[in-house]
GROMACS .gro file of N, CA and C in nm:
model
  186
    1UNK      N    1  -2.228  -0.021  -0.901
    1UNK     CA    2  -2.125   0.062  -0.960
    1UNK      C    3  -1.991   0.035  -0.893
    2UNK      N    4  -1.925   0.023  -0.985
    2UNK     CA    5  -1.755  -0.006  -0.916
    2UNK      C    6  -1.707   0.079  -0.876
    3UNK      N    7  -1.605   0.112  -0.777
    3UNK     CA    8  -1.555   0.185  -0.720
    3UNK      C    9  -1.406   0.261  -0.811
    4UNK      N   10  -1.383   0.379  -0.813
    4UNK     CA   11  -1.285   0.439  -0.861
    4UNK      C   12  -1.157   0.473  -0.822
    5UNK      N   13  -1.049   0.481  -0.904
    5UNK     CA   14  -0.939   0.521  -0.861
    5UNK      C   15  -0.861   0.601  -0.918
    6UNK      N   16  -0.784   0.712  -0.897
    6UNK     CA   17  -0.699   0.825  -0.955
    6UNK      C   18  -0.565   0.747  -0.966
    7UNK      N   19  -0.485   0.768  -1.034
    7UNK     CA   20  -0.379   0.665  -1.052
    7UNK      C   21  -0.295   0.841  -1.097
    8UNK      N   22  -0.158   0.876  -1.056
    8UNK     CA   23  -0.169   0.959  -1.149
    8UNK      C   24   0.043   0.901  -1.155
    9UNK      N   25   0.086   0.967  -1.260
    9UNK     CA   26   0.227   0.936  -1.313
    9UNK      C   27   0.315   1.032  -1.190
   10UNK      N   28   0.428   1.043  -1.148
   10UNK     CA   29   0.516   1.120  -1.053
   10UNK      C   30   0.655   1.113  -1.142
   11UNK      N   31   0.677   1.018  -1.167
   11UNK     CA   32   0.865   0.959  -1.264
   11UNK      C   33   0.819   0.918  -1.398
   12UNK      N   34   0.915   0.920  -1.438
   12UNK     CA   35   0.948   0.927  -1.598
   12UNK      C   36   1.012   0.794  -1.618
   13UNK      N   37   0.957   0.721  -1.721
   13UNK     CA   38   0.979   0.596  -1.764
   13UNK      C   39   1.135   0.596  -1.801
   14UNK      N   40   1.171   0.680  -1.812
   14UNK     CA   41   1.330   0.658  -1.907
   14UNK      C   42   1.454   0.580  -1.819
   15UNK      N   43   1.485   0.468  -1.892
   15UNK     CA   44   1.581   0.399  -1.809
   15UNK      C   45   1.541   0.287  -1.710
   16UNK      N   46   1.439   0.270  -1.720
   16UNK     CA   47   1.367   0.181  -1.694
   16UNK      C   48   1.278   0.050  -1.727
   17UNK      N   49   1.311  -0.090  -1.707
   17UNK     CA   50   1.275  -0.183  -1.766
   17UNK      C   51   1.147  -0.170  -1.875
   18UNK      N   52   1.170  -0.267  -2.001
   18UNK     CA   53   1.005  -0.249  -2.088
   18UNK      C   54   0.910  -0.314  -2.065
   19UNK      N   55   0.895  -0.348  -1.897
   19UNK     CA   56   0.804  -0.413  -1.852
   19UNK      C   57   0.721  -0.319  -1.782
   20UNK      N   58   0.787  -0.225  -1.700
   20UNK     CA   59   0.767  -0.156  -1.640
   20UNK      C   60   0.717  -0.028  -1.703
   21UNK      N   61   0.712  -0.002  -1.837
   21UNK     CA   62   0.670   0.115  -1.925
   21UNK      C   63   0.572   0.032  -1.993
   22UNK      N   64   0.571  -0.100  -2.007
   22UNK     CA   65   0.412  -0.120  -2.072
   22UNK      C   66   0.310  -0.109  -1.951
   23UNK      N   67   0.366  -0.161  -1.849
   23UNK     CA   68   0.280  -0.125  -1.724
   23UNK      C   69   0.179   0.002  -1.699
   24UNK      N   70   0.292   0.134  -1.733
   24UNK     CA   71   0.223   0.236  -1.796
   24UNK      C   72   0.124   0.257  -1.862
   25UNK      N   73   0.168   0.212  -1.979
   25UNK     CA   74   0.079   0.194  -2.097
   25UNK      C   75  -0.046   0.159  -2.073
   26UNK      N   76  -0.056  -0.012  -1.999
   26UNK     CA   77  -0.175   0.006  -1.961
   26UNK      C   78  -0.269   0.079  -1.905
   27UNK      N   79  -0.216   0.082  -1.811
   27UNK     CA   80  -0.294   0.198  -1.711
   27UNK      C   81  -0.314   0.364  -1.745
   28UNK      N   82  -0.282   0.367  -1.873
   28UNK     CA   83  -0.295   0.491  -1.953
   28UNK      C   84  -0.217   0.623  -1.930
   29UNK      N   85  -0.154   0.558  -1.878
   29UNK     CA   86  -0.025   0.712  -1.838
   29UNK      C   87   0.080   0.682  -1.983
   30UNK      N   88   0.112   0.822  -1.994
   30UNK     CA   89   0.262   0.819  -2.068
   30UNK      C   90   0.317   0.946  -2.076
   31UNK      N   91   0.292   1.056  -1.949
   31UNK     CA   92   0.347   1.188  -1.977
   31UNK      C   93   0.328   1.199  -1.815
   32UNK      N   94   0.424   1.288  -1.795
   32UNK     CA   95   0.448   1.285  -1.611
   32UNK      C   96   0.328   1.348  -1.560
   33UNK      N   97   0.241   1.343  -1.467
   33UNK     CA   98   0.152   1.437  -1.406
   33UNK      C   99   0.041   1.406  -1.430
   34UNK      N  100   0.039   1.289  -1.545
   34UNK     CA  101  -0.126   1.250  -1.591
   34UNK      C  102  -0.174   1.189  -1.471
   35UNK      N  103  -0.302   1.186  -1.511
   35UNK     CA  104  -0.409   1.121  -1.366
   35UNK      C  105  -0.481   1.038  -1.499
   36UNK      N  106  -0.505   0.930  -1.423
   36UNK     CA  107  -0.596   0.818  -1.519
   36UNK      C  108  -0.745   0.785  -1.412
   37UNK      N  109  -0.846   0.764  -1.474
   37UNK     CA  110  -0.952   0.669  -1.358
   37UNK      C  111  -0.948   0.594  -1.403
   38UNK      N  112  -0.915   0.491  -1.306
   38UNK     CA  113  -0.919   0.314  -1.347
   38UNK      C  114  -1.047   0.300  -1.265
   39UNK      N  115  -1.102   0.169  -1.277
   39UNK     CA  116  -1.194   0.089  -1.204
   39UNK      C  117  -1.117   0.051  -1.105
   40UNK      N  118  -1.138   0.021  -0.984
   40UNK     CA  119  -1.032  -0.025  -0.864
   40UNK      C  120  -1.080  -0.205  -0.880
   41UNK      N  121  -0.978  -0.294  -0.924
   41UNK     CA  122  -1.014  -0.410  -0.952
   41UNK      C  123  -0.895  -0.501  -0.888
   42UNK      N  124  -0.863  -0.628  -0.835
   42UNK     CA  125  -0.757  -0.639  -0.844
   42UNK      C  126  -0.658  -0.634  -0.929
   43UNK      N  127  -0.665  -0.673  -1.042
   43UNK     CA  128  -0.571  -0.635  -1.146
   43UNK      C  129  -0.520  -0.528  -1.169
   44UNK      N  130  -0.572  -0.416  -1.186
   44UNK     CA  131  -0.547  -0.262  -1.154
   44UNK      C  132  -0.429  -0.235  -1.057
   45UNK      N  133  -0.491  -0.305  -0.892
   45UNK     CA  134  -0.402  -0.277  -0.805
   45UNK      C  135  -0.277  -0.353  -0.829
   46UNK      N  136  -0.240  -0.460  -0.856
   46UNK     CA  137  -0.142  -0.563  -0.900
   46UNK      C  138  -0.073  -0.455  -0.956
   47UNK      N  139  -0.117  -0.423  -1.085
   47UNK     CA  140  -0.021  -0.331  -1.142
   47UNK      C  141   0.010  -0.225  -1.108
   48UNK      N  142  -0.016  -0.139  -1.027
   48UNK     CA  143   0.010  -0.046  -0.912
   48UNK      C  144   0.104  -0.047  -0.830
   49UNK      N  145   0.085  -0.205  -0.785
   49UNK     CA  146   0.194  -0.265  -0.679
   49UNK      C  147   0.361  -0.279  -0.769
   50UNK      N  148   0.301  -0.340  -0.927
   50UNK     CA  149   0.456  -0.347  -0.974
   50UNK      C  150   0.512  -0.212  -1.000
   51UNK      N  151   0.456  -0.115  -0.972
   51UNK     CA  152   0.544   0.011  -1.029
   51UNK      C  153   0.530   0.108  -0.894
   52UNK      N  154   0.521   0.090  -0.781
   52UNK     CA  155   0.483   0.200  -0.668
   52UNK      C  156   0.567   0.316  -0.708
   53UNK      N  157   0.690   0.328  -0.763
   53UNK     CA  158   0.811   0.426  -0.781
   53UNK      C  159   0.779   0.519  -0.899
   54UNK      N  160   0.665   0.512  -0.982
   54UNK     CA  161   0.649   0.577  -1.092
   54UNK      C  162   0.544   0.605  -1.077
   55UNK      N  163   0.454   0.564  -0.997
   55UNK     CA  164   0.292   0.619  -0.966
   55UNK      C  165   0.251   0.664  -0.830
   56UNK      N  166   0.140   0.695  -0.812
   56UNK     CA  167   0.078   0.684  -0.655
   56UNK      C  168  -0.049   0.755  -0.727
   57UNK      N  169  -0.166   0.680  -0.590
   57UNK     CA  170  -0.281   0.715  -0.592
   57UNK      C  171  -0.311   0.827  -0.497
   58UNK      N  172  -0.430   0.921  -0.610
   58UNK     CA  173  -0.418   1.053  -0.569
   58UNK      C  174  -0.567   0.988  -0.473
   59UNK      N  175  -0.654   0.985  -0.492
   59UNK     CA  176  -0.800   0.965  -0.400
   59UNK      C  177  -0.855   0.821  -0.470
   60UNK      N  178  -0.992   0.741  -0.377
   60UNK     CA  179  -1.070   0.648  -0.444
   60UNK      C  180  -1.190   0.714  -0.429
   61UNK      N  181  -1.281   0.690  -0.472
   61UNK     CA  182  -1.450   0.745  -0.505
   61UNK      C  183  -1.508   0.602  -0.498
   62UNK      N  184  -1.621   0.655  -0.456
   62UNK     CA  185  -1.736   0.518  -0.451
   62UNK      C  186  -1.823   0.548  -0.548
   0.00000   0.00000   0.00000
């Protein structure tokens, strides 16, 4: 079983590159305060890393 991750939204996409709001997208946020569970994968984290200013991780689970 893969390990989990809380991803949750803090900032608001507005005014901000449309790279950086599909980034969102993926990761299933699009309203401030959401929490998503991703799979903790590298790719996941990659995209984590491009947006640190609009997200942060709340806990990981095993």
């Amino acid at each position: 079983m893969a390990s989990k991750i809380y991803v949750k939204q803090i900032r608001s996409p507005i005014r901000r590159p449309q790279v950086q709001k599909e980034i969102l997208r993926g990761l299933g946020l699009n309203k401030m305060n959401k929490v998503s569970e991703l799979n903790d994968t590298p790719s996941i984290r990659g995209m984590i890393n491009k947006i640190p200013h609009l997200v942060e991780i709340l806990k990981k689970s095993k």
